[in-house]
Coordinates of C-alpha atoms and ligand atoms in Angstrom, one line a residue:
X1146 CA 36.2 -27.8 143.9
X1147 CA 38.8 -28.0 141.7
X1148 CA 40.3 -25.0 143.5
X1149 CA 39.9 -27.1 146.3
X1150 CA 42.0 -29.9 145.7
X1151 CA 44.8 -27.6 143.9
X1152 CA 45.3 -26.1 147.3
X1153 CA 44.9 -29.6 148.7
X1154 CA 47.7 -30.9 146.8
X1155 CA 50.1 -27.6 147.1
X1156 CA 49.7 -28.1 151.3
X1157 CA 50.4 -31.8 150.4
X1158 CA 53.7 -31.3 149.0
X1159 CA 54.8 -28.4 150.7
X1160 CA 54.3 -30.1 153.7
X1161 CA 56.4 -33.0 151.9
X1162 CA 59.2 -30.9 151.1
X1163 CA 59.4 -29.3 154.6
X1164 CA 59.3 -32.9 156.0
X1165 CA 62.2 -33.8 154.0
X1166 CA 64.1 -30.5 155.5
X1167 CA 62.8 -31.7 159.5
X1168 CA 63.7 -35.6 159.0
X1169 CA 67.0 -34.4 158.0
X1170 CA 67.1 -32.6 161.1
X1171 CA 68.6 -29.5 159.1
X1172 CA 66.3 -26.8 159.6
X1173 CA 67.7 -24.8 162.3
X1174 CA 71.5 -25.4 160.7
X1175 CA 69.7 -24.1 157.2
X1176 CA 68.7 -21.3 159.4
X1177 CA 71.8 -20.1 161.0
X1178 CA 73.0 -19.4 157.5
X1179 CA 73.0 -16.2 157.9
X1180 CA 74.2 -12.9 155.8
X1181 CA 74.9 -11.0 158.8
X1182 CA 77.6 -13.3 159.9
X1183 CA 78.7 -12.9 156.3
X1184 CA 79.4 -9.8 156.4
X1185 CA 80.7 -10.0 160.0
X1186 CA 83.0 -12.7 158.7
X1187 CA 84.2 -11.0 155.5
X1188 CA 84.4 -7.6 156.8
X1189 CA 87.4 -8.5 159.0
X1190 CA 89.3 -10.6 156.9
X1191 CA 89.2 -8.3 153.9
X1192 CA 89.7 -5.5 156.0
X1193 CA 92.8 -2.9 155.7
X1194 CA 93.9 -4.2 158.8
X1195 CA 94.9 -8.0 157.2
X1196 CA 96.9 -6.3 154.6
X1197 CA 95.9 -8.4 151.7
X1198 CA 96.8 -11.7 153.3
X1199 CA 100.1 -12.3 151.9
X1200 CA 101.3 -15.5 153.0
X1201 CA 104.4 -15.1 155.2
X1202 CA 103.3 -11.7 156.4
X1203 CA 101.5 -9.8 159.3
X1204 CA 98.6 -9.9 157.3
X1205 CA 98.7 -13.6 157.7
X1206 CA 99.3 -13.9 160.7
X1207 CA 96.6 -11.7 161.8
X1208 CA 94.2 -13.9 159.3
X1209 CA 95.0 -17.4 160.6
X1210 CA 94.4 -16.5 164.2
X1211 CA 91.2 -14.7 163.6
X1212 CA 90.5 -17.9 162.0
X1213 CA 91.5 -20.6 164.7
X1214 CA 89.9 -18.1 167.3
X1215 CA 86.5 -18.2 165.1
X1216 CA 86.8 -22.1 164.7
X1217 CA 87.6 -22.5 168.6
X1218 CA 84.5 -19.9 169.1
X1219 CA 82.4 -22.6 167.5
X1220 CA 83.5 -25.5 169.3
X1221 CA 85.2 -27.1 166.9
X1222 CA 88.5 -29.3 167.7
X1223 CA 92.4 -28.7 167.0
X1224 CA 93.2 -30.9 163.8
X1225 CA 96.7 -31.2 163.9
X1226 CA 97.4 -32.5 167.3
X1227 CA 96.1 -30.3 169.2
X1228 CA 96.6 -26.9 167.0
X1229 CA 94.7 -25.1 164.6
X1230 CA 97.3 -25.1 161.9
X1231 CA 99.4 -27.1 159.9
X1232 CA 102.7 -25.6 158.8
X1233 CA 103.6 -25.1 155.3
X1234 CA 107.7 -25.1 154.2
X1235 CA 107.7 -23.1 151.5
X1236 CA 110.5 -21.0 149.2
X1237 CA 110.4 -17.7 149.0
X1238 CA 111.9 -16.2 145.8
X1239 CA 111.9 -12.6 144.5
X1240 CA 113.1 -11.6 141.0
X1241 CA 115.0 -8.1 140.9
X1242 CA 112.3 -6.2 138.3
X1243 CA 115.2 -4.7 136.5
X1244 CA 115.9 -7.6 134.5
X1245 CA 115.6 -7.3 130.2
X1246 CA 115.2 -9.9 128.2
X1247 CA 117.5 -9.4 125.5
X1248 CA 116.9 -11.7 121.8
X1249 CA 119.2 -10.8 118.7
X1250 CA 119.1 -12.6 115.7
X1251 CA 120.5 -12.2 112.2
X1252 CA 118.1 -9.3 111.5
X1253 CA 117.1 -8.3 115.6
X1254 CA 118.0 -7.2 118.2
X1255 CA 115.3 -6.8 121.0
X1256 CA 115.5 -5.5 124.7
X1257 CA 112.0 -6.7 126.1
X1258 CA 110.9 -4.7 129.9
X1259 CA 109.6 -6.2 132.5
X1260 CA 106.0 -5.7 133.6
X1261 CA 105.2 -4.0 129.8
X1262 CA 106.3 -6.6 127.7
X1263 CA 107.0 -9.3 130.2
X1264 CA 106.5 -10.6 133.4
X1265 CA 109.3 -13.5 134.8
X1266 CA 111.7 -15.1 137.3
X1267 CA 113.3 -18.6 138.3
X1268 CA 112.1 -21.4 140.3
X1269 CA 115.7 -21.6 141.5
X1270 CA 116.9 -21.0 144.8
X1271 CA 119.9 -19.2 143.4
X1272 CA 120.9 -15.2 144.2
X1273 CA 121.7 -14.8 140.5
X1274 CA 120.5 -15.8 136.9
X1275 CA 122.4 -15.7 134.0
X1276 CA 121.3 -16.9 130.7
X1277 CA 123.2 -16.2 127.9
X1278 CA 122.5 -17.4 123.9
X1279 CA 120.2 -19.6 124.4
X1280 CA 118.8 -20.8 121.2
X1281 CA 115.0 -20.3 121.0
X1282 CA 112.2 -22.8 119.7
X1283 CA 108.9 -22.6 118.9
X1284 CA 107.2 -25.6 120.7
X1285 CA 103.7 -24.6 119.8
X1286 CA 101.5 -25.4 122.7
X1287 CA 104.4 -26.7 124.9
X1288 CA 101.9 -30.2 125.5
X1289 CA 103.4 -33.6 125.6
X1290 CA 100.3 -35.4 126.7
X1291 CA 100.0 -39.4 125.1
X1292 CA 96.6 -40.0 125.7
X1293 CA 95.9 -37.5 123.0
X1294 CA 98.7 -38.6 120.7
X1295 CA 100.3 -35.0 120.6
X1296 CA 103.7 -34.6 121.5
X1297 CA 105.2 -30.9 120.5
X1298 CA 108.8 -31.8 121.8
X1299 CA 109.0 -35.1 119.6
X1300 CA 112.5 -35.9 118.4
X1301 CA 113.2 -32.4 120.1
X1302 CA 116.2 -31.7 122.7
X1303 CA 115.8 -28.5 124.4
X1304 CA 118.1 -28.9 126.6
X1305 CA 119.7 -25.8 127.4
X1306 CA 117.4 -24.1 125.3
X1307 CA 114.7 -21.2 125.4
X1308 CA 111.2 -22.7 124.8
X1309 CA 108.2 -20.4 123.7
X1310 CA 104.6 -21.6 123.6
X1311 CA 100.8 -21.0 123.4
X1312 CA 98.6 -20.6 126.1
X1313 CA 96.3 -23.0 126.6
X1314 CA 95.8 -26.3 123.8
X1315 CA 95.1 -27.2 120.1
X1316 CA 91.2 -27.9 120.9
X1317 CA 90.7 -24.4 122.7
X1318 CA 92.2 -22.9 119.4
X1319 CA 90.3 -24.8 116.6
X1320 CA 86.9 -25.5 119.1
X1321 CA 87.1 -28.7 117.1
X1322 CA 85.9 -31.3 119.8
X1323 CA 88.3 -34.6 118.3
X1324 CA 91.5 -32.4 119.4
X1325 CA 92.0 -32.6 123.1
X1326 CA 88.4 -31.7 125.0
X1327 CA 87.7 -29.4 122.3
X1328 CA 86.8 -25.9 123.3
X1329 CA 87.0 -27.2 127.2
X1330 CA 90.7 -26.2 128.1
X1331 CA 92.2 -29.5 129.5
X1332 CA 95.1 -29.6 132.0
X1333 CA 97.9 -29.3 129.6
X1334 CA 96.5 -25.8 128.4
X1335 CA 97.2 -24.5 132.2
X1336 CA 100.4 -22.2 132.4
X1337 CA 101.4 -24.7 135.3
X1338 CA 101.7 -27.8 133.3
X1339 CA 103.7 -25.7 130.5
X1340 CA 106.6 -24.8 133.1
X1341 CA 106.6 -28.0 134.5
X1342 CA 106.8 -30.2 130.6
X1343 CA 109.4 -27.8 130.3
X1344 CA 110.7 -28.7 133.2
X1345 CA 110.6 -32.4 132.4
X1346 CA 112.0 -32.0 128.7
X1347 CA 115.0 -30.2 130.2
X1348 CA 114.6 -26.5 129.0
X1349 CA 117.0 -23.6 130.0
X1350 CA 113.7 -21.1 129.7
X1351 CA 110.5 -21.7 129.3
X1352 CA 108.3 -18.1 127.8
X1353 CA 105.0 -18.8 127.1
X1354 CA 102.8 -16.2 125.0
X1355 CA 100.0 -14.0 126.6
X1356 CA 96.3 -14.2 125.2
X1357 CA 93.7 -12.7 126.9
X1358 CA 91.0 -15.2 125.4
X1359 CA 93.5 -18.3 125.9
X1360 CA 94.2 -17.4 129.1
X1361 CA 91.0 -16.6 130.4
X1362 CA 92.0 -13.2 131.9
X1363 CA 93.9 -10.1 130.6
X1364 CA 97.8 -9.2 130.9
X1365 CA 96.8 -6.8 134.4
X1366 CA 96.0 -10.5 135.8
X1367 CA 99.6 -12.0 134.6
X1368 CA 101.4 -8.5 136.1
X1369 CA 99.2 -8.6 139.3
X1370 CA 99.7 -11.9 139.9
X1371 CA 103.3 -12.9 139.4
X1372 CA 105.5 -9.5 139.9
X1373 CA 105.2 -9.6 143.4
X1374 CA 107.6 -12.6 145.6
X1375 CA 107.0 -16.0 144.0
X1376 CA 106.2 -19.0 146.4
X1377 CA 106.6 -23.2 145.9
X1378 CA 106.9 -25.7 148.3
X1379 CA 109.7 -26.3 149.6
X1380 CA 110.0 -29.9 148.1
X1381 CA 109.4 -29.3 144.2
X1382 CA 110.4 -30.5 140.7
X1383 CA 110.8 -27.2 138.9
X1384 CA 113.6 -26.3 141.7
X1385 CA 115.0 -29.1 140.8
X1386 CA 115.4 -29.0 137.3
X1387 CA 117.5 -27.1 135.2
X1388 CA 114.6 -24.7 134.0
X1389 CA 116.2 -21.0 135.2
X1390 CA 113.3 -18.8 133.6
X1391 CA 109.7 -19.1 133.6
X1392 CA 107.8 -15.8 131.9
X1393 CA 104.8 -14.8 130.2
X1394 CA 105.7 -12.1 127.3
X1395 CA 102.6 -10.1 125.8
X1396 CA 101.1 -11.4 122.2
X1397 CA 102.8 -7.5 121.1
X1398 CA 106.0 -8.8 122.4
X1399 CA 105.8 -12.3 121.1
X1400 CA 104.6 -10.8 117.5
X1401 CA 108.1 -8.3 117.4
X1402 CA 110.1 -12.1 118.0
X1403 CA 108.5 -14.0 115.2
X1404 CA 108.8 -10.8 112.9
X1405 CA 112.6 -10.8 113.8
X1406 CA 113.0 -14.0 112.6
X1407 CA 111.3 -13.7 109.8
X1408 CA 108.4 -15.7 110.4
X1409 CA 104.7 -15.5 110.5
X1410 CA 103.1 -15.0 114.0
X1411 CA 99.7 -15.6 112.6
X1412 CA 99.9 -18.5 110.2
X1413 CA 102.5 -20.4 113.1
X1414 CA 100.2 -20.2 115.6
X1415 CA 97.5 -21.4 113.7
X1416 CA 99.8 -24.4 112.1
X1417 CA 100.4 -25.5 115.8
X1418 CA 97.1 -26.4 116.4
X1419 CA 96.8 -28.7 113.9
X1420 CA 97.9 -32.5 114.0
X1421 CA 101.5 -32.8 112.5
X1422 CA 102.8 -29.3 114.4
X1423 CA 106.9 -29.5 114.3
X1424 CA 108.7 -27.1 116.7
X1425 CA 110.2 -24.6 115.0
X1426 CA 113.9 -23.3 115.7
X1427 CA 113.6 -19.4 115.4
X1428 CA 117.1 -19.4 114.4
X1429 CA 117.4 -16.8 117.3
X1430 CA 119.1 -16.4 120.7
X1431 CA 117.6 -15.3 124.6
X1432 CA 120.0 -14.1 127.2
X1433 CA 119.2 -12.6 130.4
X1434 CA 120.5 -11.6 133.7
X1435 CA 119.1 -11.1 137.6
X1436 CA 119.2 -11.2 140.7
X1437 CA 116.9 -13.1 142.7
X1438 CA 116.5 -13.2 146.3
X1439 CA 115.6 -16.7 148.1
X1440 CA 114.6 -17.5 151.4
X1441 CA 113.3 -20.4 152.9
X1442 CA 110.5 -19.1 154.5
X1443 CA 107.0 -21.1 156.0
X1444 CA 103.1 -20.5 155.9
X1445 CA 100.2 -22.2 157.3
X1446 CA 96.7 -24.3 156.6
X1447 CA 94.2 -23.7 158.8
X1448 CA 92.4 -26.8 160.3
X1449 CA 89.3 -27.7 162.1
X1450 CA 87.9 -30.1 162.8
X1451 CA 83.8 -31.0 164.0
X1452 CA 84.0 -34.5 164.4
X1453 CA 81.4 -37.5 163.3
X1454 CA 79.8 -40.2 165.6
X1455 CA 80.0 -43.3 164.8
X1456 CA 81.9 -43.2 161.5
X1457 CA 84.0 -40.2 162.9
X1458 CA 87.2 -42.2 161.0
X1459 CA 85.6 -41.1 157.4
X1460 CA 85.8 -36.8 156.7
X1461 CA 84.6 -34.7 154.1
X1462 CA 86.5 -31.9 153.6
X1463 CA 85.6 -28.5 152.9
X1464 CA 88.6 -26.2 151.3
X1465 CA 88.7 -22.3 151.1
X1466 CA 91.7 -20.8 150.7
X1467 CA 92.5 -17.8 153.3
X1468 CA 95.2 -16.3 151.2
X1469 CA 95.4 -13.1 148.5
X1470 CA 98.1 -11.1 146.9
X1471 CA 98.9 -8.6 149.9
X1472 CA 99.8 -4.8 149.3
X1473 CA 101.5 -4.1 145.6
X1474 CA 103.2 -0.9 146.2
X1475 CA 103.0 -1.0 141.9
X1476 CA 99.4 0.7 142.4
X1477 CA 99.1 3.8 143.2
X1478 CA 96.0 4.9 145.8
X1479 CA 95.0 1.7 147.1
X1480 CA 97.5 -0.5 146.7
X1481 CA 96.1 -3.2 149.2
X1482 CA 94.2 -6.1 147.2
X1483 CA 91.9 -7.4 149.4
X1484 CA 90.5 -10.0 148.3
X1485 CA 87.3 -9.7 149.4
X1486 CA 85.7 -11.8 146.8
X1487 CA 88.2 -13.4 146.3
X1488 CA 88.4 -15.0 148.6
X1489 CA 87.3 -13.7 152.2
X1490 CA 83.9 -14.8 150.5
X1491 CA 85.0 -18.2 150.6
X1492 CA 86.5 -18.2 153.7
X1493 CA 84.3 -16.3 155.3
X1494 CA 81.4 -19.4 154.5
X1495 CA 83.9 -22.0 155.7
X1496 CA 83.4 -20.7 159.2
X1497 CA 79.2 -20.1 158.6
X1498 CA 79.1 -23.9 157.3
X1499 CA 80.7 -24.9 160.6
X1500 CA 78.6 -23.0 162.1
X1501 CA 75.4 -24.4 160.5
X1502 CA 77.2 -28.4 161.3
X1503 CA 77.2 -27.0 165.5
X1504 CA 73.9 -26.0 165.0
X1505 CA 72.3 -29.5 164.1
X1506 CA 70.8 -30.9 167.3
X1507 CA 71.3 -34.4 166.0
X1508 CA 75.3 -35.2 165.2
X1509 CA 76.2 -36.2 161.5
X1510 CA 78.4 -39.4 161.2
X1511 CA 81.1 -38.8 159.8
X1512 CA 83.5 -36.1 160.7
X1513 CA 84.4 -32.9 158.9
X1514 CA 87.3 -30.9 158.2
X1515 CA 87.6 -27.2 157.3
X1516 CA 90.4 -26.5 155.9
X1517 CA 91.2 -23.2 155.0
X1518 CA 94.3 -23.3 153.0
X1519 CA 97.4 -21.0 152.0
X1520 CA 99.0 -20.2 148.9
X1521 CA 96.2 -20.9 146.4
X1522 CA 97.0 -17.8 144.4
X1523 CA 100.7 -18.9 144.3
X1524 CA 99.7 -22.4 142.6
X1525 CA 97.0 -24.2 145.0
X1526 CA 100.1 -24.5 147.1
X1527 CA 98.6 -25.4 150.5
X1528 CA 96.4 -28.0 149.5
X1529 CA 99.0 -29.6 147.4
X1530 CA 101.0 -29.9 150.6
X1531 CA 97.7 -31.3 152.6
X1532 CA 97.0 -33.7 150.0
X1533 CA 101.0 -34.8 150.1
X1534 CA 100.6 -34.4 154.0
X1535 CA 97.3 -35.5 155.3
X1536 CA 96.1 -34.9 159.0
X1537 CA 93.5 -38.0 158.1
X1538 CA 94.1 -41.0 155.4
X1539 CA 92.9 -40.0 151.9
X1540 CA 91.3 -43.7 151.5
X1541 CA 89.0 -42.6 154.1
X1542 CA 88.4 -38.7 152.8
X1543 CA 85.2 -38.8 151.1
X1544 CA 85.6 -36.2 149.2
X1545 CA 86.7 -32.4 149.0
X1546 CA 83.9 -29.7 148.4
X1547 CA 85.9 -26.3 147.5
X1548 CA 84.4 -22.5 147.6
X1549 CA 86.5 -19.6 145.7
X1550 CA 84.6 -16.4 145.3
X1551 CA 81.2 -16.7 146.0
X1552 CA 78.0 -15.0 144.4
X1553 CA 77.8 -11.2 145.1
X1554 CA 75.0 -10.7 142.4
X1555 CA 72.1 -11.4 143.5
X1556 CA 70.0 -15.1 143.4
X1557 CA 70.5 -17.5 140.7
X1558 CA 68.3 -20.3 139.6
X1559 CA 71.6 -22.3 138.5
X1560 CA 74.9 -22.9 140.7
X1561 CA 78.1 -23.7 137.9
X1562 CA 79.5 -27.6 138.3
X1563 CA 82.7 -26.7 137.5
X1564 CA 84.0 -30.1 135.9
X1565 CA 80.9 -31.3 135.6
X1566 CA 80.7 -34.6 134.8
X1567 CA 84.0 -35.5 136.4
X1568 CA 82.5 -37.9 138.8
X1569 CA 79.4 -38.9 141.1
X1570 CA 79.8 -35.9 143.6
X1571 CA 77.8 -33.9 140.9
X1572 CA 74.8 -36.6 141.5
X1573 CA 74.7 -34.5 145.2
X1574 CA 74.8 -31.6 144.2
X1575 CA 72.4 -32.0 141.2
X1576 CA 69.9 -33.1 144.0
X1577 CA 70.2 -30.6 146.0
X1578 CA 70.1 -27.7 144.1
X1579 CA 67.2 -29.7 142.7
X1580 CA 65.4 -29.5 146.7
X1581 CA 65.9 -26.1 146.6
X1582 CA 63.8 -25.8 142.7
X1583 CA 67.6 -24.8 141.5
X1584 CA 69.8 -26.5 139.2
X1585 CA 72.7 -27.2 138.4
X1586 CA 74.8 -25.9 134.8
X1587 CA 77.6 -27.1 133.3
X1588 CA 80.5 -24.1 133.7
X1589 CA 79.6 -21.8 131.0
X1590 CA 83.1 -21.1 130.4
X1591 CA 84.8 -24.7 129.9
X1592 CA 88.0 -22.7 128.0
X1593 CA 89.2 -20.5 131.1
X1594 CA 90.1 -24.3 132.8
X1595 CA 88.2 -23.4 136.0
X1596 CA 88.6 -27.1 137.1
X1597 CA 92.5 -26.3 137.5
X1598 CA 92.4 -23.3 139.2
X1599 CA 90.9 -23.8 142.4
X1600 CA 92.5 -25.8 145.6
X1601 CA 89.8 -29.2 145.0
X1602 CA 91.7 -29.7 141.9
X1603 CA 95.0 -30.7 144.7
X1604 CA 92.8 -33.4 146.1
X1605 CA 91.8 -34.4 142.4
X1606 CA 95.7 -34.7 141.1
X1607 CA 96.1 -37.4 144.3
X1608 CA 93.1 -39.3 143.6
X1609 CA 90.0 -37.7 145.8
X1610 CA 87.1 -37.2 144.5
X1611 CA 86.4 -33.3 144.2
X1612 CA 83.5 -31.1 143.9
X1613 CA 83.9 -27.0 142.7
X1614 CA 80.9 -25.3 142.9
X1615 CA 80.7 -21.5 141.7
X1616 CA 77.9 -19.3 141.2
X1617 CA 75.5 -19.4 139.0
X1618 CA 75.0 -17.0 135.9
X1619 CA 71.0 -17.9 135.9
X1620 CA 69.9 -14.6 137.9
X1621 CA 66.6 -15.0 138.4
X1622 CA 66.1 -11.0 138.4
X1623 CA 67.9 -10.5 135.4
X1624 CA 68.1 -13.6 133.3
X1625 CA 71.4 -15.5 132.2
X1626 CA 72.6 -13.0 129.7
X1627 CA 72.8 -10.4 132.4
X1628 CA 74.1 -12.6 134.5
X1629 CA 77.3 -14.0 132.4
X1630 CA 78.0 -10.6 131.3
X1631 CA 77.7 -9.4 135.4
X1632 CA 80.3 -12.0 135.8
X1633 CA 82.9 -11.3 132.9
X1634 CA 82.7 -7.5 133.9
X1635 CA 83.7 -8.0 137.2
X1636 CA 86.5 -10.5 135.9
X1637 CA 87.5 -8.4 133.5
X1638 CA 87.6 -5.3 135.9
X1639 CA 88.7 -6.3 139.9
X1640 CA 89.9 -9.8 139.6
X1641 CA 93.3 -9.8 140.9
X1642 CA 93.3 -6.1 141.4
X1643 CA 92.9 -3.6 144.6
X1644 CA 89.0 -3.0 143.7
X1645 CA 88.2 -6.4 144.8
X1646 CA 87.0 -4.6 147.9
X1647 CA 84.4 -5.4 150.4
X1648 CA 81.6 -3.2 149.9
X1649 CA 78.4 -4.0 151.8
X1650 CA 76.0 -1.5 149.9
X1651 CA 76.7 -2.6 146.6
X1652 CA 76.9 -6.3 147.0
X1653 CA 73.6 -8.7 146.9
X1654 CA 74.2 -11.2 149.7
X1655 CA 70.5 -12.9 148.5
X1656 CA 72.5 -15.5 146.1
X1657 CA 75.5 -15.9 148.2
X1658 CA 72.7 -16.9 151.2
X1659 CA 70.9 -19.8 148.7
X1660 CA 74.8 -21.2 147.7
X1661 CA 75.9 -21.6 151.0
X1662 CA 73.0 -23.7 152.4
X1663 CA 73.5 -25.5 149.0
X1664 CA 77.2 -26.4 149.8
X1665 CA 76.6 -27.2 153.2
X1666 CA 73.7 -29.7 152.4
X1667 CA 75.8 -31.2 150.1
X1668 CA 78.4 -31.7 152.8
X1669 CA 75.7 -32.7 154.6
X1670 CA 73.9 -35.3 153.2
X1671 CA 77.7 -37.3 152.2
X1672 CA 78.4 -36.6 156.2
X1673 CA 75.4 -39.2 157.0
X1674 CA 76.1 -41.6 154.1
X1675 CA 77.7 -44.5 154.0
X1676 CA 78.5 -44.0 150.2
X1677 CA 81.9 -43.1 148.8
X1678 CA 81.5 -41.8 145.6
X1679 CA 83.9 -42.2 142.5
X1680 CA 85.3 -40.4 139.9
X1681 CA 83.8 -41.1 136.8
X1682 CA 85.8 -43.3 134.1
X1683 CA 87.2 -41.1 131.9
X1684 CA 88.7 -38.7 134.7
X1685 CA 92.7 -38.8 134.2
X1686 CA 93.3 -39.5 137.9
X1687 CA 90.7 -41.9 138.5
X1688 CA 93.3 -45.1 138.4
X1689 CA 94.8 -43.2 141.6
X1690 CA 91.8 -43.3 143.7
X1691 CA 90.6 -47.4 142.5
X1692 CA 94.6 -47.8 143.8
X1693 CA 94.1 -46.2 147.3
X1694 CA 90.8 -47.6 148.2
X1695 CA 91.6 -51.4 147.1
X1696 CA 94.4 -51.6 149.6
Ligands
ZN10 ZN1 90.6 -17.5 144.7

């Protein structure tokens, strides 16, 4: 009997749960998911053939109009009158690799190489750089940031001076939680903000100091990335300023400059964390000289559109950015990086999501972008130039849900919130993961700034509520301790680098699968609201949004 009404109540809610899934109308969306159009997807895009899609290249080319033909496939419409892209001005700049930084001092004199010791150039559009004796400060963490009462450059002019800082900020170092967000690496820990206070203060150079830890990735990530030709929009402050050098030296290379001048690398660094921190002049000199070739050169965002019905004026956007760090002729053997994680994965479910949206026999309400954008690995360049140059008004853009490398390990019982907490967007996801007997975990590692480093964090900086996603380290084959480590490895090993290859046998689509369906409900269920959510109070750019949507 009691059997009985245990199967009773099973078929009660099962059939519950599945009527949730049909009123929703969703099932044969949730059904077209499917890994065989993954790997369709990703096994053209991070094919040979693209080249690494570079923007500016052949390789993008060929990626942007395998994407508008895929979009147009689909049905879905033109979003920038009547084209699939939006054009992107951009600067080109490349730094001759030849350069030495050269830094004497009473009892130095050091000649620091590129690529082994140090990785550089200039934001300026200029054929040659030329510093020469630049006096050199120790700014500690290079952060200049009120709300936490911590300002390295007080009573400091750096004007025509060398800077060098920390990676990262005071509350990463200590882990105590009253400095900054404690262990949770805020926005002035991010190598971007450092150039750009810098920038602001008036700085000749600006070097900042490799970490592996700090950083969240190891020194092959800082020479894979930025040796290759440097991008910015074409409208941007740094240009502007008088900043001529940005680099990142190793910590062996920043240890042989605080020895020359005598000091302490060790017990410096660790003062500079601490409340009452005062820059430090090193007492020595930077010069450096090199060419650097500038062009003014363009890329694109691709956009499509699947509009709503009768609230087809409000969007939700979803972002993936199409772009990767093309062929590096640095590597020997394969010298192409892919990106096929990173992030063909991505991209790859930007165009299955639309595909799920065509699939749902009755229409959602409001309508949706896809936006796959360029120049994410240059700086989240091409959604910074969406959010400054909207298709559609931000006070009526919901909200941004963004995918960067998707799961290849296999199903999780989590999916990361990256940021979680940042505003009511998580209250979606936290439901349906919770449909699906998932959940959702706060990003395991808060340190590495994962909220900064995607393209949703664009949309954040001008005020629009932003969801990141990423996989989930729960495996529910292997447990979490597997599946961190499973993570780190892969990090640690083909991030950034030509083994970030597409390789069907090896990869578990099982997980990738259950996150998708997970990011299009999401989009889903905020395409047939009425509901705007907000950022919650504490979120530094929350004043922006109240602004927009009052007017
Ligand atoms: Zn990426």
């Amino acid at each position: 009997m009691l059997k009985k009404i245990q199967l009773l109540l099973i078929l009660t809610i099962s059939a519950l749960a599945s009527c949730k899934v049909e009123n929703k109308g969703i099932g044969t969306a949730l059904n077209s998911v499917s890994a065989d159009d993954m790997k369709k997807y990703i096994s053209v895009i991070a094919s040979d053939d693209f080249q690494g899609r570079a923007p500016s290249t052949t390789g993008e080319e060929k990626t942007i109009n395998y994407l508008a033909e895929q979009f147009r496939l689909l049905g879905l419409k033109p979003a920038n009158n009547g084209s699939f892209f939006q054009e992107v001005s951009l600067i080109k700049l490349t730094a001759d690799k030849s350069m030495k930084l050269d830094i004497s001092g009473e009892k130095i004199k050091l000649s620091l190489n590129y690529s082994d010791d140090l990785i550089g150039g200039t934001p300026q559009v200029k054929d040659m750089i030329k510093i020469e004796n630049s006096d050199i400060v120790f700014v500690g963490y290079g952060i200049n940031a009120p709300e936490y009462n911590w300002n390295d450059y007080a009573g400091l002019d750096v004007k025509g001076k060398t800077v060098v800082m920390l990676v990262n900020d005071p509350g990463y170092a200590t882990s105590d939680t009253s400095l900054f967000t404690g262990k949770a690496m805020t926005y002035y820990g991010r190598w971007t903000y450092k150039y750009e206070e810098a920038a602001r203060e008036g700085a000749e150079a600006a070097i900042i100091i490799h970490e592996t830890g700090a950083a969240g990735y190891p020194w092959a990530v800082v020479q894979n990335s930025w040796s290759g030709p440097q991008f910015s929009l074409e409208d941007n402050d740094l240009s502007k300023s008088d900043l001529q050098l940005k680099c990142w030296v190793t910590t062996e290379a920043a240890k042989k400059i605080f020895k020359g001048a005598g000091l302490d690398y060790n017990q410096l660094t660790q003062a500079a964390s601490k409340r009452g921190f005062k820059p430090v002049d090193m007492k020595l000199k930077a010069s450096i000289s090199f060419k650097n070739k500038a062009e003014h050169t363009k890329s694109n965002n691709v956009v499509a559109l699947w509009p709503g019905t009768d609230r087809s004026d409000e969007y939700v956007i979803y972002t993936a950015h199409w772009d990767h760090f093309g062929v590096n002729p640095a590597f020997k053997g394969d010298s192409i990086l892919n990106g096929a994680v990173d992030n063909a994965t991505g991209t790859a479910a930007l165009l299955d999501i639309a595909k799920a949206f065509t699939s749902i026999p009755v229409k959602q309400n409001r309508s949706i972008l896809f936006l796959s954008v360029t120049c994410e690995e240059q700086g989240l360049l091409g959604s910074e130039y969406y959010a400054h140059h909207p298709l559609f008004p931000l006070a009526k853009t919901v909200c941004d849900i963004n995918m960067d490398a998707l799961n290849i390990f296999g199903r999780t019982k989590d999916m990361t919130v990256v940021g979680f907490g940042n505003s009511q967007l998580d209250n979606y996801a936290v439901s349906v993961l919770k449909k699906y007997g998932r959940y959702a975990s706060s990003d395991p590692t808060p340190e590495k700034g994962g909220y900064f480093r995607s393209d949703h964090f664009s949309f954040a900086k001008v005020g629009v509520p932003s969801l990141y996603l990423s996989d989930g380290v729960d495996n529910v084959e292997h447990g979490k301790e597997w599946g961190l480590a499973t993570s780190e490895k892969w990090i640690m090993e083909n991030y950034h680098k030509p083994s970030d290859n597409y390789e069907p046998d090896k990869w578990n689509f099982d997980g990738m699968i259950d996150d998708i369906k997970v990011y299009f409900e999401i989009g889903y269920d905020l395409s047939i609201s009425k509901d705007f959510p907000e950022w919650n109070s504490k979120f530094p750019f929350k004043s922006l949004r109240d602004k927009m949507m009052s007017k």
